[in-house]
Amino acid sequence: MWATGLTAFAAVMLLLTGVLDIFRGIMGIARDDVFLATRSYVFQFSLTGWGWVHLVLGAVAVIVGLGLMKVSTWARATGVVIAALIIIANFLSLPYSPVWSIVMIALAAFTIWALCVVRKEGDQGLFG
């Protein structure tokens, strides 16, 4: 029973994270002057480039979140990968929007937790 609840939680969190990332991507593509531009940042890309990265990750996250609503195995595995990529992308864009990036990292981390904690009945896990 709780496993179904965690999968639903992960699906909603991934959908929310995806929609927010889509909005962030649109902001970066349409009006990149919204973000703070930093000089001498190691992972420096154009803000429009960051916008495209977030837009694509957000769109894939929404698709995977919809797949999680049907509780498919491919969506669980892909959800963990997409959430991890969202964490990495938001970590790399911390200087541009620090608060927003931290919120997105937290949402994606909760998604990974919810997807990894669910086990089938009688599953012993990795170590017994």
Tab-separated table of N, CA and C in Angstrom:
chain	number	residue	atom	x	y	z
A	1	MET	N	0.823	-1.195	0.000
A	1	MET	CA	0.000	0.000	0.000
A	1	MET	C	0.869	1.261	0.000
A	2	TRP	N	1.872	1.306	0.897
A	2	TRP	CA	2.720	2.503	0.958
A	2	TRP	C	3.600	2.629	-0.262
A	3	ALA	N	3.916	1.493	-0.904
A	3	ALA	CA	4.742	1.541	-2.115
A	3	ALA	C	4.010	2.279	-3.231
A	4	THR	N	2.717	2.062	-3.333
A	4	THR	CA	1.921	2.771	-4.331
A	4	THR	C	1.899	4.259	-4.028
A	5	GLY	N	1.812	4.608	-2.750
A	5	GLY	CA	1.815	6.010	-2.358
A	5	GLY	C	3.134	6.695	-2.680
A	6	LEU	N	4.246	6.001	-2.461
A	6	LEU	CA	5.551	6.591	-2.779
A	6	LEU	C	5.750	6.750	-4.283
A	7	THR	N	5.241	5.810	-5.059
A	7	THR	CA	5.345	5.937	-6.506
A	7	THR	C	4.510	7.115	-6.991
A	8	ALA	N	3.321	7.280	-6.423
A	8	ALA	CA	2.481	8.431	-6.779
A	8	ALA	C	3.164	9.733	-6.361
A	9	PHE	N	3.781	9.733	-5.181
A	9	PHE	CA	4.517	10.909	-4.706
A	9	PHE	C	5.644	11.244	-5.678
A	10	ALA	N	6.396	10.231	-6.096
A	10	ALA	CA	7.505	10.449	-7.024
A	10	ALA	C	6.996	10.959	-8.369
A	11	ALA	N	5.861	10.431	-8.820
A	11	ALA	CA	5.299	10.877	-10.097
A	11	ALA	C	4.915	12.351	-10.029
A	12	VAL	N	4.260	12.741	-8.956
A	12	VAL	CA	3.848	14.141	-8.806
A	12	VAL	C	5.073	15.043	-8.665
A	13	MET	N	6.056	14.619	-7.882
A	13	MET	CA	7.272	15.417	-7.704
A	13	MET	C	8.024	15.566	-9.026
A	14	LEU	N	8.104	14.485	-9.811
A	14	LEU	CA	8.806	14.567	-11.093
A	14	LEU	C	8.039	15.454	-12.071
A	15	LEU	N	6.704	15.364	-12.067
A	15	LEU	CA	5.908	16.253	-12.910
A	15	LEU	C	6.120	17.707	-12.506
A	16	LEU	N	6.098	17.974	-11.206
A	16	LEU	CA	6.299	19.338	-10.709
A	16	LEU	C	7.691	19.846	-11.065
A	17	THR	N	8.685	19.030	-10.842
A	17	THR	CA	10.057	19.405	-11.169
A	17	THR	C	10.202	19.657	-12.671
A	18	GLY	N	9.578	18.805	-13.466
A	18	GLY	CA	9.644	18.970	-14.915
A	18	GLY	C	8.981	20.254	-15.395
A	19	VAL	N	7.798	20.546	-14.869
A	19	VAL	CA	7.096	21.771	-15.271
A	19	VAL	C	7.897	23.002	-14.851
A	20	LEU	N	8.435	22.993	-13.634
A	20	LEU	CA	9.241	24.131	-13.183
A	20	LEU	C	10.506	24.287	-14.017
A	21	ASP	N	11.102	23.165	-14.403
A	21	ASP	CA	12.301	23.233	-15.246
A	21	ASP	C	11.957	23.739	-16.651
A	22	ILE	N	10.777	23.378	-17.151
A	22	ILE	CA	10.335	23.898	-18.449
A	22	ILE	C	10.192	25.416	-18.377
A	23	PHE	N	9.563	25.912	-17.312
A	23	PHE	CA	9.429	27.361	-17.151
A	23	PHE	C	10.789	28.044	-17.054
A	24	ARG	N	11.699	27.417	-16.327
A	24	ARG	CA	13.048	27.985	-16.202
A	24	ARG	C	13.749	28.003	-17.550
A	25	GLY	N	13.561	26.948	-18.331
A	25	GLY	CA	14.149	26.896	-19.657
A	25	GLY	C	13.588	27.969	-20.571
A	26	ILE	N	12.283	28.179	-20.514
A	26	ILE	CA	11.660	29.221	-21.334
A	26	ILE	C	12.185	30.597	-20.930
A	27	MET	N	12.335	30.817	-19.622
A	27	MET	CA	12.885	32.102	-19.162
A	27	MET	C	14.305	32.309	-19.676
A	28	GLY	N	15.108	31.260	-19.654
A	28	GLY	CA	16.487	31.378	-20.114
A	28	GLY	C	16.595	31.600	-21.610
A	29	ILE	N	15.669	31.003	-22.374
A	29	ILE	CA	15.705	31.156	-23.829
A	29	ILE	C	15.126	32.509	-24.244
A	30	ALA	N	13.992	32.866	-23.690
A	30	ALA	CA	13.298	34.080	-24.120
A	30	ALA	C	13.932	35.363	-23.573
A	31	ARG	N	14.250	35.350	-22.279
A	31	ARG	CA	14.776	36.560	-21.648
A	31	ARG	C	15.924	36.186	-20.741
A	32	ASP	N	17.074	36.002	-21.299
A	32	ASP	CA	18.206	35.573	-20.482
A	32	ASP	C	18.740	36.681	-19.586
A	33	ASP	N	18.202	37.896	-19.711
A	33	ASP	CA	18.621	38.961	-18.802
A	33	ASP	C	17.939	38.862	-17.437
A	34	VAL	N	17.058	37.880	-17.267
A	34	VAL	CA	16.393	37.642	-15.985
A	34	VAL	C	17.394	37.092	-14.971
A	35	PHE	N	18.362	36.328	-15.444
A	35	PHE	CA	19.320	35.661	-14.575
A	35	PHE	C	20.540	36.534	-14.321
A	36	LEU	N	21.161	36.297	-13.212
A	36	LEU	CA	22.387	36.987	-12.847
A	36	LEU	C	23.546	36.375	-13.630
A	37	ALA	N	24.271	37.186	-14.338
A	37	ALA	CA	25.425	36.704	-15.100
A	37	ALA	C	26.675	36.837	-14.237
A	38	THR	N	27.419	35.767	-14.130
A	38	THR	CA	28.629	35.784	-13.317
A	38	THR	C	29.860	35.677	-14.218
A	39	ARG	N	30.895	36.379	-13.834
A	39	ARG	CA	32.152	36.282	-14.574
A	39	ARG	C	33.027	35.210	-13.940
A	40	SER	N	33.899	34.655	-14.701
A	40	SER	CA	34.890	33.666	-14.279
A	40	SER	C	34.290	32.473	-13.541
A	41	TYR	N	33.166	31.959	-14.033
A	41	TYR	CA	32.584	30.729	-13.493
A	41	TYR	C	33.119	29.575	-14.318
A	42	VAL	N	33.525	28.511	-13.670
A	42	VAL	CA	34.177	27.395	-14.349
A	42	VAL	C	33.273	26.784	-15.417
A	43	PHE	N	31.993	26.577	-15.089
A	43	PHE	CA	31.058	25.941	-16.016
A	43	PHE	C	30.222	26.999	-16.722
A	44	GLN	N	30.887	27.925	-17.360
A	44	GLN	CA	30.196	29.042	-17.969
A	44	GLN	C	29.686	28.685	-19.362
A	45	PHE	N	28.378	28.773	-19.544
A	45	PHE	CA	27.720	28.627	-20.830
A	45	PHE	C	26.878	29.866	-21.038
A	46	SER	N	26.361	30.034	-22.220
A	46	SER	CA	25.434	31.138	-22.419
A	46	SER	C	24.143	30.813	-21.666
A	47	LEU	N	23.482	31.825	-21.197
A	47	LEU	CA	22.236	31.593	-20.463
A	47	LEU	C	21.167	30.995	-21.367
A	48	THR	N	21.221	31.281	-22.644
A	48	THR	CA	20.291	30.653	-23.582
A	48	THR	C	20.575	29.150	-23.670
A	49	GLY	N	21.848	28.786	-23.636
A	49	GLY	CA	22.215	27.366	-23.630
A	49	GLY	C	21.693	26.659	-22.393
A	50	TRP	N	21.840	27.314	-21.222
A	50	TRP	CA	21.287	26.739	-19.995
A	50	TRP	C	19.778	26.608	-20.096
A	51	GLY	N	19.140	27.573	-20.758
A	51	GLY	CA	17.696	27.510	-20.946
A	51	GLY	C	17.281	26.280	-21.730
A	52	TRP	N	18.026	25.978	-22.791
A	52	TRP	CA	17.724	24.783	-23.581
A	52	TRP	C	17.945	23.498	-22.784
A	53	VAL	N	19.002	23.473	-21.994
A	53	VAL	CA	19.264	22.287	-21.154
A	53	VAL	C	18.091	22.050	-20.204
A	54	HIS	N	17.639	23.109	-19.529
A	54	HIS	CA	16.544	22.961	-18.569
A	54	HIS	C	15.220	22.653	-19.265
A	55	LEU	N	15.006	23.212	-20.441
A	55	LEU	CA	13.772	22.939	-21.175
A	55	LEU	C	13.686	21.471	-21.581
A	56	VAL	N	14.772	20.932	-22.100
A	56	VAL	CA	14.782	19.524	-22.527
A	56	VAL	C	14.638	18.593	-21.318
A	57	LEU	N	15.402	18.856	-20.254
A	57	LEU	CA	15.282	18.017	-19.051
A	57	LEU	C	13.872	18.080	-18.470
A	58	GLY	N	13.281	19.250	-18.467
A	58	GLY	CA	11.925	19.399	-17.947
A	58	GLY	C	10.908	18.638	-18.774
A	59	ALA	N	11.033	18.705	-20.098
A	59	ALA	CA	10.096	17.990	-20.965
A	59	ALA	C	10.210	16.475	-20.771
A	60	VAL	N	11.430	15.977	-20.679
A	60	VAL	CA	11.620	14.538	-20.458
A	60	VAL	C	11.101	14.146	-19.073
A	61	ALA	N	11.305	15.002	-18.074
A	61	ALA	CA	10.814	14.710	-16.722
A	61	ALA	C	9.296	14.622	-16.697
A	62	VAL	N	8.615	15.477	-17.438
A	62	VAL	CA	7.152	15.416	-17.495
A	62	VAL	C	6.700	14.116	-18.145
A	63	ILE	N	7.348	13.718	-19.223
A	63	ILE	CA	6.988	12.465	-19.900
A	63	ILE	C	7.201	11.273	-18.969
A	64	VAL	N	8.329	11.253	-18.276
A	64	VAL	CA	8.619	10.150	-17.352
A	64	VAL	C	7.653	10.189	-16.166
A	65	GLY	N	7.320	11.379	-15.686
A	65	GLY	CA	6.342	11.500	-14.600
A	65	GLY	C	4.987	10.937	-14.989
A	66	LEU	N	4.573	11.169	-16.226
A	66	LEU	CA	3.322	10.581	-16.704
A	66	LEU	C	3.435	9.061	-16.789
A	67	GLY	N	4.617	8.561	-17.173
A	67	GLY	CA	4.842	7.112	-17.178
A	67	GLY	C	4.798	6.524	-15.782
A	68	LEU	N	5.224	7.291	-14.792
A	68	LEU	CA	5.157	6.820	-13.405
A	68	LEU	C	3.724	6.704	-12.915
A	69	MET	N	2.830	7.489	-13.487
A	69	MET	CA	1.415	7.397	-13.110
A	69	MET	C	0.853	6.021	-13.454
A	70	LYS	N	1.442	5.372	-14.454
A	70	LYS	CA	1.027	4.024	-14.841
A	70	LYS	C	1.875	2.956	-14.156
A	71	VAL	N	2.757	3.364	-13.266
A	71	VAL	CA	3.629	2.487	-12.474
A	71	VAL	C	4.394	1.506	-13.364
A	72	SER	N	5.099	2.039	-14.350
A	72	SER	CA	5.897	1.184	-15.215
A	72	SER	C	7.355	1.171	-14.737
A	73	THR	N	7.997	0.041	-14.936
A	73	THR	CA	9.369	-0.138	-14.477
A	73	THR	C	10.332	0.778	-15.219
A	74	TRP	N	10.120	0.942	-16.524
A	74	TRP	CA	11.009	1.822	-17.291
A	74	TRP	C	10.953	3.243	-16.745
A	75	ALA	N	9.782	3.665	-16.290
A	75	ALA	CA	9.639	5.029	-15.779
A	75	ALA	C	10.358	5.194	-14.444
A	76	ARG	N	10.359	4.155	-13.601
A	76	ARG	CA	11.076	4.252	-12.323
A	76	ARG	C	12.571	4.409	-12.552
A	77	ALA	N	13.128	3.579	-13.417
A	77	ALA	CA	14.569	3.653	-13.687
A	77	ALA	C	14.929	4.960	-14.384
A	78	THR	N	14.141	5.340	-15.363
A	78	THR	CA	14.409	6.580	-16.082
A	78	THR	C	14.185	7.789	-15.178
A	79	GLY	N	13.217	7.689	-14.268
A	79	GLY	CA	12.946	8.782	-13.333
A	79	GLY	C	14.138	9.087	-12.444
A	80	VAL	N	14.809	8.057	-11.989
A	80	VAL	CA	16.009	8.255	-11.159
A	80	VAL	C	17.100	8.937	-11.981
A	81	VAL	N	17.285	8.496	-13.211
A	81	VAL	CA	18.321	9.087	-14.071
A	81	VAL	C	18.003	10.549	-14.382
A	82	ILE	N	16.753	10.834	-14.746
A	82	ILE	CA	16.363	12.207	-15.086
A	82	ILE	C	16.473	13.109	-13.863
A	83	ALA	N	16.024	12.631	-12.706
A	83	ALA	CA	16.132	13.441	-11.487
A	83	ALA	C	17.599	13.713	-11.151
A	84	ALA	N	18.467	12.727	-11.367
A	84	ALA	CA	19.902	12.942	-11.130
A	84	ALA	C	20.467	13.972	-12.105
A	85	LEU	N	20.047	13.921	-13.362
A	85	LEU	CA	20.499	14.919	-14.336
A	85	LEU	C	19.974	16.313	-13.991
A	86	ILE	N	18.762	16.385	-13.462
A	86	ILE	CA	18.212	17.675	-13.027
A	86	ILE	C	19.034	18.227	-11.861
A	87	ILE	N	19.434	17.358	-10.946
A	87	ILE	CA	20.283	17.803	-9.836
A	87	ILE	C	21.610	18.342	-10.368
A	88	ILE	N	22.227	17.627	-11.298
A	88	ILE	CA	23.509	18.062	-11.848
A	88	ILE	C	23.363	19.399	-12.584
A	89	ALA	N	22.327	19.514	-13.417
A	89	ALA	CA	22.122	20.761	-14.174
A	89	ALA	C	21.878	21.938	-13.242
A	90	ASN	N	21.115	21.708	-12.169
A	90	ASN	CA	20.845	22.800	-11.237
A	90	ASN	C	22.061	23.119	-10.381
A	91	PHE	N	22.877	22.136	-10.088
A	91	PHE	CA	24.111	22.403	-9.364
A	91	PHE	C	25.043	23.264	-10.212
A	92	LEU	N	25.134	22.941	-11.497
A	92	LEU	CA	26.017	23.699	-12.385
A	92	LEU	C	25.502	25.109	-12.648
A	93	SER	N	24.206	25.327	-12.472
A	93	SER	CA	23.664	26.671	-12.701
A	93	SER	C	23.380	27.409	-11.393
A	94	LEU	N	23.981	26.962	-10.302
A	94	LEU	CA	23.816	27.636	-9.004
A	94	LEU	C	24.156	29.126	-9.022
A	95	PRO	N	25.234	29.562	-9.658
A	95	PRO	CA	25.558	30.987	-9.627
A	95	PRO	C	24.525	31.871	-10.320
A	96	TYR	N	23.793	31.306	-11.283
A	96	TYR	CA	22.832	32.101	-12.035
A	96	TYR	C	21.546	32.358	-11.246
A	97	SER	N	21.100	31.382	-10.493
A	97	SER	CA	19.899	31.544	-9.656
A	97	SER	C	20.008	30.574	-8.478
A	98	PRO	N	20.673	30.993	-7.416
A	98	PRO	CA	21.002	30.077	-6.319
A	98	PRO	C	19.790	29.511	-5.570
A	99	VAL	N	18.834	30.335	-5.222
A	99	VAL	CA	17.695	29.840	-4.440
A	99	VAL	C	16.865	28.864	-5.265
A	100	TRP	N	16.580	29.240	-6.495
A	100	TRP	CA	15.788	28.381	-7.367
A	100	TRP	C	16.500	27.047	-7.598
A	101	SER	N	17.792	27.075	-7.794
A	101	SER	CA	18.550	25.844	-8.022
A	101	SER	C	18.504	24.936	-6.802
A	102	ILE	N	18.600	25.499	-5.617
A	102	ILE	CA	18.551	24.688	-4.394
A	102	ILE	C	17.177	24.053	-4.224
A	103	VAL	N	16.122	24.799	-4.525
A	103	VAL	CA	14.763	24.238	-4.444
A	103	VAL	C	14.603	23.087	-5.426
A	104	MET	N	15.101	23.259	-6.644
A	104	MET	CA	14.985	22.212	-7.650
A	104	MET	C	15.818	20.982	-7.278
A	105	ILE	N	16.978	21.203	-6.693
A	105	ILE	CA	17.804	20.086	-6.238
A	105	ILE	C	17.068	19.297	-5.158
A	106	ALA	N	16.432	19.987	-4.227
A	106	ALA	CA	15.680	19.313	-3.160
A	106	ALA	C	14.505	18.517	-3.724
A	107	LEU	N	13.755	19.093	-4.669
A	107	LEU	CA	12.632	18.370	-5.273
A	107	LEU	C	13.104	17.115	-5.996
A	108	ALA	N	14.180	17.225	-6.746
A	108	ALA	CA	14.713	16.069	-7.466
A	108	ALA	C	15.262	15.020	-6.504
A	109	ALA	N	15.864	15.462	-5.410
A	109	ALA	CA	16.382	14.503	-4.415
A	109	ALA	C	15.239	13.727	-3.765
A	110	PHE	N	14.144	14.397	-3.438
A	110	PHE	CA	12.977	13.700	-2.893
A	110	PHE	C	12.408	12.707	-3.900
A	111	THR	N	12.453	13.058	-5.167
A	111	THR	CA	11.980	12.147	-6.210
A	111	THR	C	12.844	10.894	-6.268
A	112	ILE	N	14.154	11.068	-6.234
A	112	ILE	CA	15.056	9.909	-6.245
A	112	ILE	C	14.815	9.035	-5.029
A	113	TRP	N	14.660	9.657	-3.872
A	113	TRP	CA	14.401	8.894	-2.652
A	113	TRP	C	13.121	8.068	-2.792
A	114	ALA	N	12.057	8.688	-3.264
A	114	ALA	CA	10.779	7.980	-3.375
A	114	ALA	C	10.849	6.840	-4.383
A	115	LEU	N	11.607	7.021	-5.457
A	115	LEU	CA	11.709	5.966	-6.461
A	115	LEU	C	12.618	4.829	-6.017
A	116	CYS	N	13.605	5.117	-5.202
A	116	CYS	CA	14.547	4.076	-4.772
A	116	CYS	C	14.083	3.305	-3.550
A	117	VAL	N	13.210	3.867	-2.768
A	117	VAL	CA	12.787	3.239	-1.520
A	117	VAL	C	11.701	2.183	-1.749
A	118	VAL	N	10.997	2.259	-2.865
A	118	VAL	CA	9.894	1.340	-3.142
A	118	VAL	C	10.441	-0.036	-3.488
A	119	ARG	N	9.908	-1.063	-2.806
A	119	ARG	CA	10.275	-2.451	-3.104
A	119	ARG	C	9.015	-3.266	-3.300
A	120	LYS	N	9.133	-4.301	-4.104
A	120	LYS	CA	8.001	-5.192	-4.308
A	120	LYS	C	7.842	-6.082	-3.082
A	121	GLU	N	6.642	-6.640	-2.910
A	121	GLU	CA	6.386	-7.582	-1.806
A	121	GLU	C	7.355	-8.754	-1.890
A	122	GLY	N	7.983	-9.077	-0.802
A	122	GLY	CA	8.883	-10.222	-0.749
A	122	GLY	C	10.262	-9.963	-1.301
A	123	ASP	N	10.522	-8.757	-1.773
A	123	ASP	CA	11.852	-8.422	-2.299
A	123	ASP	C	12.800	-8.214	-1.129
A	124	GLN	N	13.926	-8.917	-1.149
A	124	GLN	CA	14.879	-8.850	-0.060
A	124	GLN	C	15.885	-7.729	-0.229
A	125	GLY	N	15.952	-7.137	-1.403
A	125	GLY	CA	16.921	-6.077	-1.625
A	125	GLY	C	18.275	-6.608	-2.035
A	126	LEU	N	19.276	-5.769	-1.992
A	126	LEU	CA	20.602	-6.147	-2.447
A	126	LEU	C	21.325	-7.085	-1.487
A	127	PHE	N	21.116	-6.905	-0.201
A	127	PHE	CA	21.915	-7.637	0.784
A	127	PHE	C	21.100	-8.634	1.601
A	128	GLY	N	20.033	-9.117	1.061
A	128	GLY	CA	19.313	-10.174	1.768
A	128	GLY	C	18.008	-9.774	2.185
